[in-house]
CSV table of C-alpha atoms and ligand atoms in Angstrom, one decimal:
chain,number,residue,atom,x,y,z
P,229,MET,CA,0.0,0.0,0.0
P,230,THR,CA,1.5,3.3,-1.0
P,231,HIS,CA,0.6,6.6,0.6
P,232,HIS,CA,-1.5,7.4,-2.5
P,233,ASP,CA,-3.7,4.4,-1.6
P,234,ARG,CA,-4.3,6.1,1.8
P,235,ALA,CA,-6.8,9.0,1.9
P,236,LEU,CA,-8.1,11.6,4.2
P,237,VAL,CA,-11.7,12.6,3.5
P,238,LEU,CA,-12.9,16.1,4.5
P,239,PHE,CA,-16.1,14.8,6.1
P,240,SER,CA,-18.7,17.3,7.3
P,241,GLY,CA,-21.6,14.8,7.5
P,242,GLY,CA,-23.4,16.5,4.6
P,243,GLN,CA,-24.6,14.8,1.4
P,244,ASP,CA,-21.6,15.7,-0.7
P,245,SER,CA,-19.0,14.6,1.8
P,246,ALA,CA,-20.9,11.3,2.3
P,247,ALA,CA,-20.7,10.7,-1.4
P,248,CYS,CA,-16.9,11.5,-1.3
P,249,LEU,CA,-16.5,9.1,1.6
P,250,ALA,CA,-18.1,6.3,-0.3
P,251,TRP,CA,-16.1,7.2,-3.4
P,252,ALA,CA,-12.8,7.0,-1.4
P,253,LEU,CA,-13.8,3.7,0.3
P,254,ASP,CA,-14.6,2.2,-3.1
P,255,ARG,CA,-11.2,3.2,-4.4
P,256,TYR,CA,-8.6,3.3,-1.7
P,257,ALA,CA,-7.2,0.7,0.8
P,258,HIS,CA,-7.3,2.9,3.8
P,259,VAL,CA,-9.5,5.9,4.5
P,260,GLU,CA,-9.6,8.3,7.4
P,261,THR,CA,-12.0,11.2,8.0
P,262,VAL,CA,-11.6,14.7,9.4
P,263,GLY,CA,-14.3,17.1,10.6
P,264,PHE,CA,-13.9,20.7,11.5
P,265,ASP,CA,-15.7,22.4,14.3
P,266,TYR,CA,-15.8,26.0,13.3
P,267,GLY,CA,-18.9,27.0,15.3
P,268,GLN,CA,-21.5,25.7,12.9
P,269,ARG,CA,-25.0,26.6,13.8
P,270,HIS,CA,-26.3,24.2,16.5
P,271,GLY,CA,-23.5,21.8,15.9
P,272,VAL,CA,-25.9,19.4,14.1
P,273,GLU,CA,-23.3,18.6,11.5
P,274,MET,CA,-20.9,17.3,14.2
P,275,VAL,CA,-23.6,15.0,15.5
P,276,GLN,CA,-24.8,13.7,12.2
P,277,ARG,CA,-21.3,13.0,10.8
P,278,THR,CA,-20.8,10.4,13.6
P,279,ARG,CA,-24.1,8.8,12.7
P,280,VAL,CA,-23.2,8.5,9.1
P,281,LEU,CA,-19.9,6.9,9.9
P,282,ASP,CA,-21.6,4.4,12.2
P,283,GLN,CA,-24.2,3.6,9.5
P,284,VAL,CA,-21.5,3.1,6.9
P,285,ARG,CA,-19.5,0.9,9.2
P,286,SER,CA,-22.5,-1.3,10.0
P,287,GLY,CA,-24.0,-1.4,6.5
P,288,PHE,CA,-20.9,-1.9,4.4
P,289,PRO,CA,-18.6,-4.5,6.0
P,290,ALA,CA,-16.0,-4.4,3.2
P,291,TRP,CA,-15.8,-0.6,3.6
P,292,ALA,CA,-15.6,-0.9,7.4
P,293,GLU,CA,-12.4,-2.8,7.0
P,294,ARG,CA,-10.9,0.2,5.1
P,295,LEU,CA,-12.3,2.9,7.3
P,296,GLY,CA,-9.8,4.1,9.8
P,297,ALA,CA,-9.7,6.9,12.4
P,298,ASP,CA,-12.1,9.9,12.5
P,299,HIS,CA,-10.4,13.1,13.5
P,300,ARG,CA,-12.0,16.3,14.8
P,301,LEU,CA,-10.2,19.6,14.7
P,302,ASP,CA,-11.3,22.7,16.5
P,303,LEU,CA,-11.4,25.7,14.2
P,304,THR,CA,-13.8,27.8,16.3
P,305,ALA,CA,-11.2,30.6,16.3
P,306,PHE,CA,-11.5,30.7,12.5
P,307,GLY,CA,-15.2,30.7,12.8
P,308,THR,CA,-15.1,33.9,14.8
P,309,ILE,CA,-13.3,35.6,11.8
P,310,GLY,CA,-15.5,34.3,9.1
P,311,GLN,CA,-18.9,35.1,10.7
P,312,THR,CA,-21.5,34.6,8.1
P,313,ALA,CA,-25.0,33.3,7.7
P,314,LEU,CA,-23.5,29.8,8.1
P,315,THR,CA,-22.1,30.3,11.5
P,316,SER,CA,-24.3,33.0,13.0
P,317,GLU,CA,-28.0,34.1,12.9
P,318,ARG,CA,-27.6,36.6,10.0
P,319,ALA,CA,-30.0,36.3,7.1
P,320,PHE,CA,-28.9,35.1,3.6
P,321,GLU,CA,-27.9,38.0,1.4
P,322,MET,CA,-25.4,38.7,-1.5
P,323,ASP,CA,-22.3,40.9,-1.1
P,324,ALA,CA,-20.6,43.2,-3.6
P,325,ARG,CA,-18.7,40.3,-5.3
P,326,GLY,CA,-22.0,38.6,-6.0
P,327,LEU,CA,-21.2,36.0,-3.4
P,328,PRO,CA,-23.8,34.9,-0.8
P,329,ASN,CA,-22.9,35.6,2.8
P,330,THR,CA,-22.8,31.8,3.3
P,331,PHE,CA,-19.4,32.1,1.8
P,332,VAL,CA,-16.8,31.9,4.6
P,333,PRO,CA,-13.7,33.6,3.2
P,334,GLY,CA,-10.9,31.1,2.6
P,335,ARG,CA,-12.7,28.3,4.4
P,336,ASN,CA,-11.6,25.5,2.0
P,337,LEU,CA,-8.1,26.9,1.9
P,338,VAL,CA,-7.9,26.7,5.7
P,339,PHE,CA,-9.6,23.3,5.9
P,340,LEU,CA,-7.3,21.7,3.3
P,341,THR,CA,-4.2,23.2,4.9
P,342,TRP,CA,-5.1,21.7,8.3
P,343,ALA,CA,-6.1,18.5,6.6
P,344,ALA,CA,-2.7,18.3,4.8
P,345,ALA,CA,-0.9,18.8,8.1
P,346,LEU,CA,-2.9,15.9,9.6
P,347,ALA,CA,-2.4,13.8,6.5
P,348,ASP,CA,1.4,14.4,6.7
P,349,ARG,CA,1.4,13.0,10.2
P,350,ARG,CA,-0.8,10.1,9.4
P,351,GLY,CA,1.0,9.1,6.2
P,352,LEU,CA,-2.0,9.8,4.0
P,353,GLY,CA,-1.3,10.9,0.4
P,354,ARG,CA,-4.7,11.9,-0.7
P,355,LEU,CA,-7.1,14.6,0.4
P,356,VAL,CA,-10.6,14.1,-0.8
P,357,GLY,CA,-13.2,16.9,-0.7
P,358,GLY,CA,-16.7,17.6,-2.1
P,359,MET,CA,-15.9,20.9,-3.7
P,360,CYS,CA,-18.0,21.5,-6.8
P,361,GLU,CA,-18.0,24.1,-9.5
P,362,THR,CA,-21.1,23.0,-11.2
P,363,ASP,CA,-24.1,23.5,-9.0
P,364,PHE,CA,-23.3,25.9,-6.3
P,365,SER,CA,-22.9,29.5,-5.6
P,366,GLY,CA,-19.7,30.1,-7.3
P,367,TYR,CA,-17.5,29.9,-4.2
P,368,PRO,CA,-14.0,30.8,-5.5
P,369,ASP,CA,-12.3,28.3,-3.2
P,370,CYS,CA,-14.3,25.4,-4.6
P,371,ARG,CA,-12.9,25.9,-8.1
P,372,ARG,CA,-10.5,23.3,-9.4
P,373,ARG,CA,-8.1,26.1,-10.4
P,374,THR,CA,-7.9,27.3,-6.8
P,375,LEU,CA,-7.3,23.7,-5.6
P,376,ASP,CA,-4.6,23.0,-8.2
P,377,ALA,CA,-2.8,26.1,-6.9
P,378,LEU,CA,-3.3,25.0,-3.3
P,379,GLN,CA,-2.1,21.5,-4.0
P,380,ASN,CA,1.0,22.9,-5.5
P,381,ALA,CA,1.6,25.2,-2.5
P,382,LEU,CA,1.0,22.4,0.0
P,383,ASN,CA,3.5,20.1,-1.8
P,384,LEU,CA,6.1,22.8,-2.1
P,385,GLY,CA,5.6,23.9,1.6
P,386,MET,CA,5.6,20.4,3.0
P,387,ASP,CA,7.9,18.6,0.5
P,388,ARG,CA,5.2,16.1,-0.2
P,389,ASP,CA,3.2,14.9,-3.2
P,390,PHE,CA,-0.4,15.2,-2.0
P,391,VAL,CA,-3.2,14.8,-4.5
P,392,ILE,CA,-6.4,16.7,-3.8
P,393,ASP,CA,-9.2,14.6,-5.2
P,394,THR,CA,-12.5,16.3,-6.0
P,395,PRO,CA,-14.8,13.6,-7.3
P,396,LEU,CA,-17.9,15.9,-7.3
P,397,MET,CA,-16.2,18.8,-9.1
P,398,HIS,CA,-18.2,18.6,-12.3
P,399,LEU,CA,-21.3,16.8,-11.1
P,400,THR,CA,-24.8,18.3,-10.7
P,401,LYS,CA,-26.6,17.6,-7.4
P,402,ALA,CA,-28.8,15.1,-9.3
P,403,GLN,CA,-25.6,13.4,-10.5
P,404,THR,CA,-24.3,13.3,-6.9
P,405,TRP,CA,-27.4,11.3,-6.0
P,406,ALA,CA,-26.7,9.0,-9.0
P,407,LEU,CA,-23.1,8.5,-7.9
P,408,THR,CA,-24.3,7.7,-4.3
P,409,TYR,CA,-26.6,5.1,-5.8
P,410,GLY,CA,-23.9,3.8,-8.1
P,411,LEU,CA,-21.5,3.4,-5.2
P,412,GLY,CA,-23.7,1.9,-2.5
P,413,GLY,CA,-27.1,1.2,-4.0
P,414,GLN,CA,-30.3,2.0,-2.1
P,415,ALA,CA,-28.6,1.3,1.3
P,416,LEU,CA,-26.3,4.2,0.8
P,417,VAL,CA,-29.1,6.4,-0.6
P,418,ASP,CA,-31.1,5.6,2.6
P,419,ILE,CA,-28.1,6.6,4.9
P,420,THR,CA,-27.7,9.8,2.9
P,421,LEU,CA,-31.5,10.6,3.2
P,422,GLU,CA,-31.8,9.7,6.9
P,423,ASP,CA,-28.5,10.8,8.4
P,424,THR,CA,-26.6,13.4,6.3
P,425,HIS,CA,-27.1,17.0,7.1
P,426,THR,CA,-27.0,19.8,4.6
P,427,CYS,CA,-29.3,22.5,6.0
P,428,TYR,CA,-27.7,25.9,6.7
P,429,ALA,CA,-30.3,26.6,9.4
P,430,GLY,CA,-29.2,23.5,11.3
P,431,GLU,CA,-32.7,22.1,11.4
P,432,ARG,CA,-33.5,18.4,11.3
P,433,GLY,CA,-37.3,19.0,11.8
P,434,ASP,CA,-39.5,17.6,9.0
P,435,ARG,CA,-38.6,14.5,7.0
P,436,HIS,CA,-39.0,15.6,3.3
P,437,ASP,CA,-38.7,13.2,0.4
P,438,TRP,CA,-35.0,14.4,0.1
P,439,GLY,CA,-34.2,14.1,3.8
P,440,TYR,CA,-34.3,16.5,6.8
P,441,GLY,CA,-33.9,20.2,6.8
P,442,CYS,CA,-35.7,23.6,7.0
P,443,GLY,CA,-36.7,23.3,3.4
P,444,VAL,CA,-36.2,27.0,2.5
P,445,CYS,CA,-32.5,27.8,2.9
P,446,PRO,CA,-30.2,27.7,-0.2
P,447,ALA,CA,-28.7,24.4,0.8
P,448,CYS,CA,-32.1,22.7,1.3
P,449,ASP,CA,-33.3,24.1,-1.9
P,450,LEU,CA,-30.3,22.8,-3.8
P,451,ARG,CA,-30.6,19.3,-2.2
P,452,ALA,CA,-34.3,19.1,-2.9
P,453,ARG,CA,-34.0,20.1,-6.5
P,454,GLY,CA,-31.2,17.6,-7.1
P,455,TRP,CA,-33.2,14.8,-5.5
P,456,ARG,CA,-36.3,15.6,-7.7
P,457,GLU,CA,-34.2,15.9,-10.8
P,458,TRP,CA,-32.6,12.5,-10.0
P,459,GLU,CA,-36.0,10.9,-9.4
P,460,ALA,CA,-37.6,12.5,-12.5
P,461,ALA,CA,-34.7,11.0,-14.5
P,462,GLY,CA,-35.6,7.5,-13.3
P,463,ARG,CA,-33.0,7.2,-10.5
P,464,PRO,CA,-30.0,6.4,-12.7
P,465,ALA,CA,-26.8,5.0,-11.2
P,466,LEU,CA,-23.5,6.8,-12.0
P,467,SER,CA,-20.4,4.5,-12.0
P,468,PRO,CA,-17.5,5.9,-10.0
R,261,ZN,ZN1,-32.3,24.4,5.3
């Protein structure tokens, strides 16, 4: 097993990172996970991510053998700098750049840098993240161009050869459901529906056809639209 067969998944407990986790478990011999506590509303994500890991372990024995340690890193100090709708009670609005205030400046740069430091210590050669250019709000730190530059900076700065994998980069949200289905069938779709958390408002509340959430925030809206689009297409499976 080389270090490029050992991965660290940035795992928030959301739909996208759950798909990334399955993608990594399907592909690599050893997979660890990292979650960042940066003062998310209500801390729901941190609770749900443990549930998803437990469900994956019990539902997929072959993957359980590959799934290693889960790490939690405290980034609450960063959260106090990047106060936005995601971490406080402010309403959703757009700024002068045309970015929604759910954008936490530099968040993925910080997350990936911390993840790389952890991966260095753990002998993990791959960082896997759910960043996506296709379907979201145009967050500049989700673009592949940004991640290529960061990968280069991390490798120069740590004298490593990390690879940042972004399996969802060019997928729509409907295609992410299709990938989930292709990787783990209905069992993985069920875990995603029941236990992953995407809602910005931190609400579990009502069970919708697409899972739990407030149903009105941008993240719920995107998740719901992706689900309906996937269902309308006849629930296709996307091969990893
Ligand atoms: Zn919501």
